[in-house]
Protein backbone atom coordinates (compact mmCIF):
# COMPACT_ATOMS: atom_id res chain seq x y z
CA UNK A 1 0.00 0.00 0.00
CA UNK A 2 1.36 3.43 -0.98
CA UNK A 3 2.00 5.70 1.97
CA UNK A 4 1.39 9.45 2.29
CA UNK A 5 4.45 11.58 3.10
CA UNK A 6 3.87 14.30 5.71
CA UNK A 7 5.89 16.43 8.11
CA UNK A 8 4.89 13.86 10.74
CA UNK A 9 6.21 10.83 8.90
CA UNK A 10 4.85 8.30 6.43
CA UNK A 11 1.15 7.60 6.96
CA UNK A 12 -0.75 4.53 5.75
CA UNK A 13 -4.19 5.61 4.48
CA UNK A 14 -7.24 3.45 5.09
CA UNK A 15 -7.59 0.78 2.40
CA UNK A 16 -9.81 -1.84 4.07
CA UNK A 17 -13.24 -1.75 5.71
CA UNK A 18 -15.12 -3.92 8.19
CA UNK A 19 -18.72 -4.71 9.09
CA UNK A 20 -18.83 -2.66 12.30
CA UNK A 21 -16.77 0.52 12.81
CA UNK A 22 -15.43 1.23 9.32
CA UNK A 23 -18.15 0.25 6.89
CA UNK A 24 -16.63 2.16 3.95
CA UNK A 25 -13.19 3.22 2.76
CA UNK A 26 -12.80 6.99 3.10
CA UNK A 27 -10.73 8.85 0.50
CA UNK A 28 -7.55 10.84 0.98
CA UNK A 29 -8.29 14.52 0.21
CA UNK A 30 -5.93 17.18 -1.16
CA UNK A 31 -5.81 20.98 -1.14
CA UNK A 32 -6.01 22.80 -4.47
CA UNK A 33 -2.27 23.41 -4.15
CA UNK A 34 -1.68 19.64 -4.19
CA UNK A 35 -0.83 19.25 -0.51
CA UNK A 36 -2.62 16.62 1.53
CA UNK A 37 -5.79 17.91 3.25
CA UNK A 38 -7.02 14.87 5.17
CA UNK A 39 -5.95 11.25 5.63
CA UNK A 40 -8.09 8.49 7.18
CA UNK A 41 -5.62 5.95 8.57
CA UNK A 42 -5.68 2.19 8.18
CA UNK A 43 -4.73 1.70 11.82
CA UNK A 44 -4.63 4.00 14.82
CA UNK A 45 -1.18 5.65 14.65
CA UNK A 46 0.68 7.63 17.31
CA UNK A 47 1.49 11.15 16.06
CA UNK A 48 4.00 13.47 17.75
CA UNK A 49 2.53 16.97 18.18
CA UNK A 50 3.50 20.04 20.25
CA UNK A 51 0.75 19.00 22.70
CA UNK A 52 2.17 15.50 23.05
CA UNK A 53 1.87 12.13 21.35
CA UNK A 54 -1.73 11.66 20.16
CA UNK A 55 -3.21 8.44 18.71
CA UNK A 56 -4.89 9.16 15.38
CA UNK A 57 -7.38 7.47 13.05
CA UNK A 58 -8.02 10.63 11.00
CA UNK A 59 -5.83 13.70 10.45
CA UNK A 60 -6.54 16.94 8.55
CA UNK A 61 -3.82 19.37 7.51
CA UNK A 62 -3.36 23.07 6.82
CA UNK A 63 -2.05 24.05 3.39
CA UNK A 64 1.44 24.53 4.86
CA UNK A 65 1.48 20.84 5.87
CA UNK A 66 1.01 21.26 9.62
CA UNK A 67 -1.81 19.43 11.42
CA UNK A 68 -5.16 21.18 11.47
CA UNK A 69 -7.12 18.59 13.45
CA UNK A 70 -6.38 15.12 14.73
CA UNK A 71 -9.05 12.55 15.66
CA UNK A 72 -8.04 9.66 17.94
CA UNK A 73 -11.08 7.65 16.76
CA UNK A 74 -13.00 7.72 13.50
CA UNK A 75 -15.63 4.98 13.69
CA UNK A 76 -18.87 5.28 11.71
CA UNK A 77 -21.95 5.26 13.94
CA UNK A 78 -24.78 3.07 12.71
CA UNK A 79 -27.33 0.56 13.87
CA UNK A 80 -24.44 -1.86 14.19
CA UNK A 81 -22.03 0.49 16.00
CA UNK A 82 -23.29 2.99 18.59
CA UNK A 83 -21.72 5.97 20.32
CA UNK A 84 -21.44 3.81 23.43
CA UNK A 85 -19.48 1.24 21.42
CA UNK A 86 -17.13 3.96 20.18
CA UNK A 87 -16.83 5.42 23.69
CA UNK A 88 -15.61 2.05 24.89
CA UNK A 89 -12.53 2.53 22.72
CA UNK A 90 -11.82 6.10 23.89
CA UNK A 91 -8.91 6.47 26.31
CA UNK A 92 -7.69 9.53 28.26
CA UNK A 93 -4.78 11.27 26.55
CA UNK A 94 -2.08 13.33 28.29
CA UNK A 95 -1.89 16.74 26.62
CA UNK A 96 0.27 19.82 27.21
CA UNK A 97 -2.04 22.85 27.18
CA UNK A 98 -1.33 26.54 27.81
CA UNK A 99 -2.52 26.02 31.41
CA UNK A 100 -0.55 22.83 32.04
CA UNK A 101 -0.79 19.10 31.53
CA UNK A 102 -4.25 17.53 31.40
CA UNK A 103 -5.42 13.97 30.96
CA UNK A 104 -8.76 13.76 29.24
CA UNK A 105 -10.74 11.89 26.57
CA UNK A 106 -11.07 13.98 23.41
CA UNK A 107 -12.97 13.73 20.16
CA UNK A 108 -10.34 15.88 18.46
CA UNK A 109 -7.42 18.23 19.03
CA UNK A 110 -6.96 21.24 16.73
CA UNK A 111 -3.88 23.35 15.96
CA UNK A 112 -3.17 26.67 14.22
CA UNK A 113 -0.94 26.56 11.17
CA UNK A 114 2.00 27.68 13.34
CA UNK A 115 1.53 24.42 15.35
CA UNK A 116 0.18 26.17 18.47
CA UNK A 117 -2.83 24.55 20.16
CA UNK A 118 -6.17 25.92 18.93
CA UNK A 119 -8.79 23.82 20.72
CA UNK A 120 -9.76 20.63 22.50
CA UNK A 121 -13.07 18.95 21.71
CA UNK A 122 -14.02 16.78 24.66
CA UNK A 123 -15.74 13.42 24.54
CA UNK A 124 -19.46 13.63 25.46
CA UNK A 125 -19.81 13.57 29.24
CA UNK A 126 -16.17 14.58 29.78
CA UNK A 127 -15.35 17.78 31.68
CA UNK A 128 -12.16 19.75 32.23
CA UNK A 129 -11.24 22.37 34.85
CA UNK A 130 -10.05 25.51 33.02
CA UNK A 131 -8.39 28.59 34.61
CA UNK A 132 -10.21 31.36 32.74
CA UNK A 133 -9.70 35.15 32.92
CA UNK A 134 -12.69 35.27 35.30
CA UNK A 135 -11.60 32.38 37.50
CA UNK A 136 -11.53 28.58 37.34
CA UNK A 137 -14.46 27.02 35.51
CA UNK A 138 -15.55 23.50 34.62
CA UNK A 139 -15.87 23.06 30.85
CA UNK A 140 -17.69 20.49 28.74
CA UNK A 141 -17.68 19.99 24.96
CA UNK A 142 -14.67 22.19 24.30
CA UNK A 143 -12.17 24.91 25.10
CA UNK A 144 -10.26 27.07 22.63
CA UNK A 145 -7.12 29.20 22.84
CA UNK A 146 -5.61 32.21 21.13
CA UNK A 147 -2.37 31.65 19.18
CA UNK A 148 -0.42 33.08 22.15
CA UNK A 149 -2.01 30.62 24.59
CA UNK A 150 -4.82 32.57 26.26
CA UNK A 151 -8.24 30.99 26.82
CA UNK A 152 -10.47 32.28 24.01
CA UNK A 153 -13.70 30.38 24.72
CA UNK A 154 -15.21 27.43 26.54
CA UNK A 155 -18.52 25.68 27.05
CA UNK A 156 -19.53 25.90 30.73
CA UNK A 157 -20.41 22.49 32.17
CA UNK A 158 -23.00 24.07 34.45
CA UNK A 159 -24.62 27.51 34.90
CA UNK A 160 -21.76 29.81 35.93
CA UNK A 161 -21.85 33.45 37.01
CA UNK A 162 -19.40 35.65 35.11
CA UNK A 163 -18.70 39.41 35.26
CA UNK A 164 -19.60 41.42 32.16
CA UNK A 165 -19.81 45.08 31.16
CA UNK A 166 -23.52 44.91 32.14
CA UNK A 167 -22.93 43.21 35.49
CA UNK A 168 -23.01 39.55 36.46
CA UNK A 169 -24.61 37.13 34.00
CA UNK A 170 -25.18 33.38 34.23
CA UNK A 171 -23.41 31.64 31.36
CA UNK A 172 -24.81 28.32 30.14
CA UNK A 173 -26.14 27.05 26.83
CA UNK A 174 -28.39 23.97 27.20
CA UNK A 175 -28.53 23.70 23.39
CA UNK A 176 -24.75 23.56 22.89
CA UNK A 177 -23.70 20.96 20.32
CA UNK A 178 -20.23 19.48 20.46
CA UNK A 179 -19.26 19.49 16.78
CA UNK A 180 -15.89 20.93 17.78
CA UNK A 181 -14.40 23.08 20.53
CA UNK A 182 -13.16 25.90 18.29
CA UNK A 183 -15.97 28.35 19.14
CA UNK A 184 -17.96 28.10 22.37
CA UNK A 185 -20.77 30.01 24.07
CA UNK A 186 -18.62 31.84 26.65
CA UNK A 187 -15.97 33.94 24.90
CA UNK A 188 -13.24 36.35 26.02
CA UNK A 189 -11.62 39.25 24.17
CA UNK A 190 -7.89 39.98 23.88
CA UNK A 191 -7.98 41.76 27.26
CA UNK A 192 -9.55 38.77 29.02
CA UNK A 193 -12.97 40.42 29.37
CA UNK A 194 -16.16 38.51 28.58
CA UNK A 195 -17.22 39.39 25.03
CA UNK A 196 -20.02 36.82 24.59
CA UNK A 197 -22.42 35.05 26.93
CA UNK A 198 -25.18 32.62 26.02
CA UNK A 199 -27.73 32.41 28.83
CA UNK A 200 -31.19 31.24 29.79
CA UNK A 201 -31.00 32.63 33.33
CA UNK A 202 -30.28 36.34 32.84
CA UNK A 203 -32.40 39.35 31.93
CA UNK A 204 -30.69 42.33 30.28
CA UNK A 205 -32.29 45.72 30.88
CA UNK A 206 -31.40 48.64 28.61
CA UNK A 207 -31.99 52.28 29.52
CA UNK A 208 -32.16 54.28 26.29
CA UNK A 209 -30.98 57.90 25.86
CA UNK A 210 -34.58 59.21 26.07
CA UNK A 211 -35.03 57.48 29.44
CA UNK A 212 -37.29 54.59 28.46
CA UNK A 213 -36.23 51.07 29.39
CA UNK A 214 -36.52 47.75 27.62
CA UNK A 215 -35.93 44.28 29.05
CA UNK A 216 -34.47 41.51 26.92
CA UNK A 217 -35.15 37.97 28.14
CA UNK A 218 -34.77 34.49 26.62
CA UNK A 219 -37.74 33.57 24.44
CA UNK A 220 -39.75 30.35 24.55
CA UNK A 221 -40.58 27.76 21.92
CA UNK A 222 -42.65 24.60 21.74
CA UNK A 223 -40.76 21.74 23.32
CA UNK A 224 -39.39 19.02 21.08
CA UNK A 225 -40.30 16.55 23.83
CA UNK A 226 -43.97 17.42 24.21
CA UNK A 227 -46.47 19.64 22.40
CA UNK A 228 -47.96 20.55 25.79
CA UNK A 229 -44.69 22.07 27.07
CA UNK A 230 -42.37 24.88 26.15
CA UNK A 231 -38.63 25.26 26.52
CA UNK A 232 -36.29 28.22 26.79
CA UNK A 233 -34.39 29.58 23.80
CA UNK A 234 -30.92 30.66 24.95
CA UNK A 235 -30.23 34.38 24.59
CA UNK A 236 -26.88 35.55 23.19
CA UNK A 237 -25.34 38.78 24.47
CA UNK A 238 -22.13 40.15 22.94
CA UNK A 239 -19.93 42.96 24.21
CA UNK A 240 -17.42 45.11 22.35
CA UNK A 241 -15.72 48.33 23.39
CA UNK A 242 -18.37 50.35 21.54
CA UNK A 243 -21.56 48.27 21.45
CA UNK A 244 -23.70 45.57 23.01
CA UNK A 245 -25.52 43.01 20.86
CA UNK A 246 -28.59 41.02 21.93
CA UNK A 247 -30.10 38.07 20.07
CA UNK A 248 -33.13 36.29 21.49
CA UNK A 249 -33.97 34.44 18.27
CA UNK A 250 -31.16 32.27 16.87
CA UNK A 251 -32.53 32.71 13.34
CA UNK A 252 -32.60 36.52 13.51
CA UNK A 253 -29.87 39.14 13.35
CA UNK A 254 -28.83 40.57 16.73
CA UNK A 255 -30.01 43.95 17.96
CA UNK A 256 -26.85 46.06 18.26
CA UNK A 257 -26.90 49.10 20.56
CA UNK A 258 -24.07 51.60 21.04
CA UNK A 259 -22.70 51.70 24.58
CA UNK A 260 -22.55 55.48 24.45
CA UNK A 261 -25.86 56.96 25.60
CA UNK A 262 -27.25 53.61 26.79
CA UNK A 263 -27.07 51.98 30.21
CA UNK A 264 -27.05 48.19 30.46
CA UNK A 265 -27.57 46.10 33.56
CA UNK A 266 -28.14 42.40 34.06
CA UNK A 267 -30.37 40.64 36.60
CA UNK A 268 -31.19 37.00 37.40
CA UNK A 269 -34.11 35.63 35.41
CA UNK A 270 -36.08 32.46 36.15
CA UNK A 271 -38.01 31.47 33.01
CA UNK A 272 -40.09 28.87 34.84
CA UNK A 273 -41.57 31.69 36.96
CA UNK A 274 -42.19 33.88 33.94
CA UNK A 275 -43.86 30.97 32.12
CA UNK A 276 -45.07 28.02 34.25
CA UNK A 277 -45.20 25.76 31.17
CA UNK A 278 -41.49 26.12 30.44
CA UNK A 279 -39.30 23.03 30.44
CA UNK A 280 -35.71 24.23 30.86
CA UNK A 281 -34.16 21.40 28.86
CA UNK A 282 -34.89 17.93 27.62
CA UNK A 283 -33.07 15.20 25.79
CA UNK A 284 -34.37 13.41 22.71
CSV table of C-alpha atoms in Angstrom, one decimal:
chain,number,residue,atom,x,y,z
A,1,UNK,CA,0.0,0.0,0.0
A,2,UNK,CA,1.4,3.4,-1.0
A,3,UNK,CA,2.0,5.7,2.0
A,4,UNK,CA,1.4,9.5,2.3
A,5,UNK,CA,4.5,11.6,3.1
A,6,UNK,CA,3.9,14.3,5.7
A,7,UNK,CA,5.9,16.4,8.1
A,8,UNK,CA,4.9,13.9,10.7
A,9,UNK,CA,6.2,10.8,8.9
A,10,UNK,CA,4.9,8.3,6.4
A,11,UNK,CA,1.1,7.6,7.0
A,12,UNK,CA,-0.7,4.5,5.7
A,13,UNK,CA,-4.2,5.6,4.5
A,14,UNK,CA,-7.2,3.4,5.1
A,15,UNK,CA,-7.6,0.8,2.4
A,16,UNK,CA,-9.8,-1.8,4.1
A,17,UNK,CA,-13.2,-1.7,5.7
A,18,UNK,CA,-15.1,-3.9,8.2
A,19,UNK,CA,-18.7,-4.7,9.1
A,20,UNK,CA,-18.8,-2.7,12.3
A,21,UNK,CA,-16.8,0.5,12.8
A,22,UNK,CA,-15.4,1.2,9.3
A,23,UNK,CA,-18.1,0.2,6.9
A,24,UNK,CA,-16.6,2.2,4.0
A,25,UNK,CA,-13.2,3.2,2.8
A,26,UNK,CA,-12.8,7.0,3.1
A,27,UNK,CA,-10.7,8.9,0.5
A,28,UNK,CA,-7.6,10.8,1.0
A,29,UNK,CA,-8.3,14.5,0.2
A,30,UNK,CA,-5.9,17.2,-1.2
A,31,UNK,CA,-5.8,21.0,-1.1
A,32,UNK,CA,-6.0,22.8,-4.5
A,33,UNK,CA,-2.3,23.4,-4.2
A,34,UNK,CA,-1.7,19.6,-4.2
A,35,UNK,CA,-0.8,19.2,-0.5
A,36,UNK,CA,-2.6,16.6,1.5
A,37,UNK,CA,-5.8,17.9,3.2
A,38,UNK,CA,-7.0,14.9,5.2
A,39,UNK,CA,-5.9,11.3,5.6
A,40,UNK,CA,-8.1,8.5,7.2
A,41,UNK,CA,-5.6,6.0,8.6
A,42,UNK,CA,-5.7,2.2,8.2
A,43,UNK,CA,-4.7,1.7,11.8
A,44,UNK,CA,-4.6,4.0,14.8
A,45,UNK,CA,-1.2,5.6,14.6
A,46,UNK,CA,0.7,7.6,17.3
A,47,UNK,CA,1.5,11.1,16.1
A,48,UNK,CA,4.0,13.5,17.7
A,49,UNK,CA,2.5,17.0,18.2
A,50,UNK,CA,3.5,20.0,20.2
A,51,UNK,CA,0.7,19.0,22.7
A,52,UNK,CA,2.2,15.5,23.1
A,53,UNK,CA,1.9,12.1,21.4
A,54,UNK,CA,-1.7,11.7,20.2
A,55,UNK,CA,-3.2,8.4,18.7
A,56,UNK,CA,-4.9,9.2,15.4
A,57,UNK,CA,-7.4,7.5,13.1
A,58,UNK,CA,-8.0,10.6,11.0
A,59,UNK,CA,-5.8,13.7,10.5
A,60,UNK,CA,-6.5,16.9,8.6
A,61,UNK,CA,-3.8,19.4,7.5
A,62,UNK,CA,-3.4,23.1,6.8
A,63,UNK,CA,-2.1,24.1,3.4
A,64,UNK,CA,1.4,24.5,4.9
A,65,UNK,CA,1.5,20.8,5.9
A,66,UNK,CA,1.0,21.3,9.6
A,67,UNK,CA,-1.8,19.4,11.4
A,68,UNK,CA,-5.2,21.2,11.5
A,69,UNK,CA,-7.1,18.6,13.4
A,70,UNK,CA,-6.4,15.1,14.7
A,71,UNK,CA,-9.1,12.6,15.7
A,72,UNK,CA,-8.0,9.7,17.9
A,73,UNK,CA,-11.1,7.7,16.8
A,74,UNK,CA,-13.0,7.7,13.5
A,75,UNK,CA,-15.6,5.0,13.7
A,76,UNK,CA,-18.9,5.3,11.7
A,77,UNK,CA,-21.9,5.3,13.9
A,78,UNK,CA,-24.8,3.1,12.7
A,79,UNK,CA,-27.3,0.6,13.9
A,80,UNK,CA,-24.4,-1.9,14.2
A,81,UNK,CA,-22.0,0.5,16.0
A,82,UNK,CA,-23.3,3.0,18.6
A,83,UNK,CA,-21.7,6.0,20.3
A,84,UNK,CA,-21.4,3.8,23.4
A,85,UNK,CA,-19.5,1.2,21.4
A,86,UNK,CA,-17.1,4.0,20.2
A,87,UNK,CA,-16.8,5.4,23.7
A,88,UNK,CA,-15.6,2.0,24.9
A,89,UNK,CA,-12.5,2.5,22.7
A,90,UNK,CA,-11.8,6.1,23.9
A,91,UNK,CA,-8.9,6.5,26.3
A,92,UNK,CA,-7.7,9.5,28.3
A,93,UNK,CA,-4.8,11.3,26.6
A,94,UNK,CA,-2.1,13.3,28.3
A,95,UNK,CA,-1.9,16.7,26.6
A,96,UNK,CA,0.3,19.8,27.2
A,97,UNK,CA,-2.0,22.8,27.2
A,98,UNK,CA,-1.3,26.5,27.8
A,99,UNK,CA,-2.5,26.0,31.4
A,100,UNK,CA,-0.5,22.8,32.0
A,101,UNK,CA,-0.8,19.1,31.5
A,102,UNK,CA,-4.3,17.5,31.4
A,103,UNK,CA,-5.4,14.0,31.0
A,104,UNK,CA,-8.8,13.8,29.2
A,105,UNK,CA,-10.7,11.9,26.6
A,106,UNK,CA,-11.1,14.0,23.4
A,107,UNK,CA,-13.0,13.7,20.2
A,108,UNK,CA,-10.3,15.9,18.5
A,109,UNK,CA,-7.4,18.2,19.0
A,110,UNK,CA,-7.0,21.2,16.7
A,111,UNK,CA,-3.9,23.4,16.0
A,112,UNK,CA,-3.2,26.7,14.2
A,113,UNK,CA,-0.9,26.6,11.2
A,114,UNK,CA,2.0,27.7,13.3
A,115,UNK,CA,1.5,24.4,15.3
A,116,UNK,CA,0.2,26.2,18.5
A,117,UNK,CA,-2.8,24.6,20.2
A,118,UNK,CA,-6.2,25.9,18.9
A,119,UNK,CA,-8.8,23.8,20.7
A,120,UNK,CA,-9.8,20.6,22.5
A,121,UNK,CA,-13.1,19.0,21.7
A,122,UNK,CA,-14.0,16.8,24.7
A,123,UNK,CA,-15.7,13.4,24.5
A,124,UNK,CA,-19.5,13.6,25.5
A,125,UNK,CA,-19.8,13.6,29.2
A,126,UNK,CA,-16.2,14.6,29.8
A,127,UNK,CA,-15.4,17.8,31.7
A,128,UNK,CA,-12.2,19.8,32.2
A,129,UNK,CA,-11.2,22.4,34.8
A,130,UNK,CA,-10.0,25.5,33.0
A,131,UNK,CA,-8.4,28.6,34.6
A,132,UNK,CA,-10.2,31.4,32.7
A,133,UNK,CA,-9.7,35.2,32.9
A,134,UNK,CA,-12.7,35.3,35.3
A,135,UNK,CA,-11.6,32.4,37.5
A,136,UNK,CA,-11.5,28.6,37.3
A,137,UNK,CA,-14.5,27.0,35.5
A,138,UNK,CA,-15.6,23.5,34.6
A,139,UNK,CA,-15.9,23.1,30.8
A,140,UNK,CA,-17.7,20.5,28.7
A,141,UNK,CA,-17.7,20.0,25.0
A,142,UNK,CA,-14.7,22.2,24.3
A,143,UNK,CA,-12.2,24.9,25.1
A,144,UNK,CA,-10.3,27.1,22.6
A,145,UNK,CA,-7.1,29.2,22.8
A,146,UNK,CA,-5.6,32.2,21.1
A,147,UNK,CA,-2.4,31.7,19.2
A,148,UNK,CA,-0.4,33.1,22.1
A,149,UNK,CA,-2.0,30.6,24.6
A,150,UNK,CA,-4.8,32.6,26.3
A,151,UNK,CA,-8.2,31.0,26.8
A,152,UNK,CA,-10.5,32.3,24.0
A,153,UNK,CA,-13.7,30.4,24.7
A,154,UNK,CA,-15.2,27.4,26.5
A,155,UNK,CA,-18.5,25.7,27.1
A,156,UNK,CA,-19.5,25.9,30.7
A,157,UNK,CA,-20.4,22.5,32.2
A,158,UNK,CA,-23.0,24.1,34.5
A,159,UNK,CA,-24.6,27.5,34.9
A,160,UNK,CA,-21.8,29.8,35.9
A,161,UNK,CA,-21.9,33.4,37.0
A,162,UNK,CA,-19.4,35.7,35.1
A,163,UNK,CA,-18.7,39.4,35.3
A,164,UNK,CA,-19.6,41.4,32.2
A,165,UNK,CA,-19.8,45.1,31.2
A,166,UNK,CA,-23.5,44.9,32.1
A,167,UNK,CA,-22.9,43.2,35.5
A,168,UNK,CA,-23.0,39.6,36.5
A,169,UNK,CA,-24.6,37.1,34.0
A,170,UNK,CA,-25.2,33.4,34.2
A,171,UNK,CA,-23.4,31.6,31.4
A,172,UNK,CA,-24.8,28.3,30.1
A,173,UNK,CA,-26.1,27.0,26.8
A,174,UNK,CA,-28.4,24.0,27.2
A,175,UNK,CA,-28.5,23.7,23.4
A,176,UNK,CA,-24.8,23.6,22.9
A,177,UNK,CA,-23.7,21.0,20.3
A,178,UNK,CA,-20.2,19.5,20.5
A,179,UNK,CA,-19.3,19.5,16.8
A,180,UNK,CA,-15.9,20.9,17.8
A,181,UNK,CA,-14.4,23.1,20.5
A,182,UNK,CA,-13.2,25.9,18.3
A,183,UNK,CA,-16.0,28.4,19.1
A,184,UNK,CA,-18.0,28.1,22.4
A,185,UNK,CA,-20.8,30.0,24.1
A,186,UNK,CA,-18.6,31.8,26.6
A,187,UNK,CA,-16.0,33.9,24.9
A,188,UNK,CA,-13.2,36.3,26.0
A,189,UNK,CA,-11.6,39.3,24.2
A,190,UNK,CA,-7.9,40.0,23.9
A,191,UNK,CA,-8.0,41.8,27.3
A,192,UNK,CA,-9.5,38.8,29.0
A,193,UNK,CA,-13.0,40.4,29.4
A,194,UNK,CA,-16.2,38.5,28.6
A,195,UNK,CA,-17.2,39.4,25.0
A,196,UNK,CA,-20.0,36.8,24.6
A,197,UNK,CA,-22.4,35.1,26.9
A,198,UNK,CA,-25.2,32.6,26.0
A,199,UNK,CA,-27.7,32.4,28.8
A,200,UNK,CA,-31.2,31.2,29.8
A,201,UNK,CA,-31.0,32.6,33.3
A,202,UNK,CA,-30.3,36.3,32.8
A,203,UNK,CA,-32.4,39.3,31.9
A,204,UNK,CA,-30.7,42.3,30.3
A,205,UNK,CA,-32.3,45.7,30.9
A,206,UNK,CA,-31.4,48.6,28.6
A,207,UNK,CA,-32.0,52.3,29.5
A,208,UNK,CA,-32.2,54.3,26.3
A,209,UNK,CA,-31.0,57.9,25.9
A,210,UNK,CA,-34.6,59.2,26.1
A,211,UNK,CA,-35.0,57.5,29.4
A,212,UNK,CA,-37.3,54.6,28.5
A,213,UNK,CA,-36.2,51.1,29.4
A,214,UNK,CA,-36.5,47.7,27.6
A,215,UNK,CA,-35.9,44.3,29.1
A,216,UNK,CA,-34.5,41.5,26.9
A,217,UNK,CA,-35.1,38.0,28.1
A,218,UNK,CA,-34.8,34.5,26.6
A,219,UNK,CA,-37.7,33.6,24.4
A,220,UNK,CA,-39.7,30.4,24.5
A,221,UNK,CA,-40.6,27.8,21.9
A,222,UNK,CA,-42.7,24.6,21.7
A,223,UNK,CA,-40.8,21.7,23.3
A,224,UNK,CA,-39.4,19.0,21.1
A,225,UNK,CA,-40.3,16.6,23.8
A,226,UNK,CA,-44.0,17.4,24.2
A,227,UNK,CA,-46.5,19.6,22.4
A,228,UNK,CA,-48.0,20.5,25.8
A,229,UNK,CA,-44.7,22.1,27.1
A,230,UNK,CA,-42.4,24.9,26.2
A,231,UNK,CA,-38.6,25.3,26.5
A,232,UNK,CA,-36.3,28.2,26.8
A,233,UNK,CA,-34.4,29.6,23.8
A,234,UNK,CA,-30.9,30.7,24.9
A,235,UNK,CA,-30.2,34.4,24.6
A,236,UNK,CA,-26.9,35.5,23.2
A,237,UNK,CA,-25.3,38.8,24.5
A,238,UNK,CA,-22.1,40.1,22.9
A,239,UNK,CA,-19.9,43.0,24.2
A,240,UNK,CA,-17.4,45.1,22.3
A,241,UNK,CA,-15.7,48.3,23.4
A,242,UNK,CA,-18.4,50.4,21.5
A,243,UNK,CA,-21.6,48.3,21.4
A,244,UNK,CA,-23.7,45.6,23.0
A,245,UNK,CA,-25.5,43.0,20.9
A,246,UNK,CA,-28.6,41.0,21.9
A,247,UNK,CA,-30.1,38.1,20.1
A,248,UNK,CA,-33.1,36.3,21.5
A,249,UNK,CA,-34.0,34.4,18.3
A,250,UNK,CA,-31.2,32.3,16.9
A,251,UNK,CA,-32.5,32.7,13.3
A,252,UNK,CA,-32.6,36.5,13.5
A,253,UNK,CA,-29.9,39.1,13.3
A,254,UNK,CA,-28.8,40.6,16.7
A,255,UNK,CA,-30.0,43.9,18.0
A,256,UNK,CA,-26.9,46.1,18.3
A,257,UNK,CA,-26.9,49.1,20.6
A,258,UNK,CA,-24.1,51.6,21.0
A,259,UNK,CA,-22.7,51.7,24.6
A,260,UNK,CA,-22.6,55.5,24.4
A,261,UNK,CA,-25.9,57.0,25.6
A,262,UNK,CA,-27.2,53.6,26.8
A,263,UNK,CA,-27.1,52.0,30.2
A,264,UNK,CA,-27.1,48.2,30.5
A,265,UNK,CA,-27.6,46.1,33.6
A,266,UNK,CA,-28.1,42.4,34.1
A,267,UNK,CA,-30.4,40.6,36.6
A,268,UNK,CA,-31.2,37.0,37.4
A,269,UNK,CA,-34.1,35.6,35.4
A,270,UNK,CA,-36.1,32.5,36.2
A,271,UNK,CA,-38.0,31.5,33.0
A,272,UNK,CA,-40.1,28.9,34.8
A,273,UNK,CA,-41.6,31.7,37.0
A,274,UNK,CA,-42.2,33.9,33.9
A,275,UNK,CA,-43.9,31.0,32.1
A,276,UNK,CA,-45.1,28.0,34.3
A,277,UNK,CA,-45.2,25.8,31.2
A,278,UNK,CA,-41.5,26.1,30.4
A,279,UNK,CA,-39.3,23.0,30.4
A,280,UNK,CA,-35.7,24.2,30.9
A,281,UNK,CA,-34.2,21.4,28.9
A,282,UNK,CA,-34.9,17.9,27.6
A,283,UNK,CA,-33.1,15.2,25.8
A,284,UNK,CA,-34.4,13.4,22.7
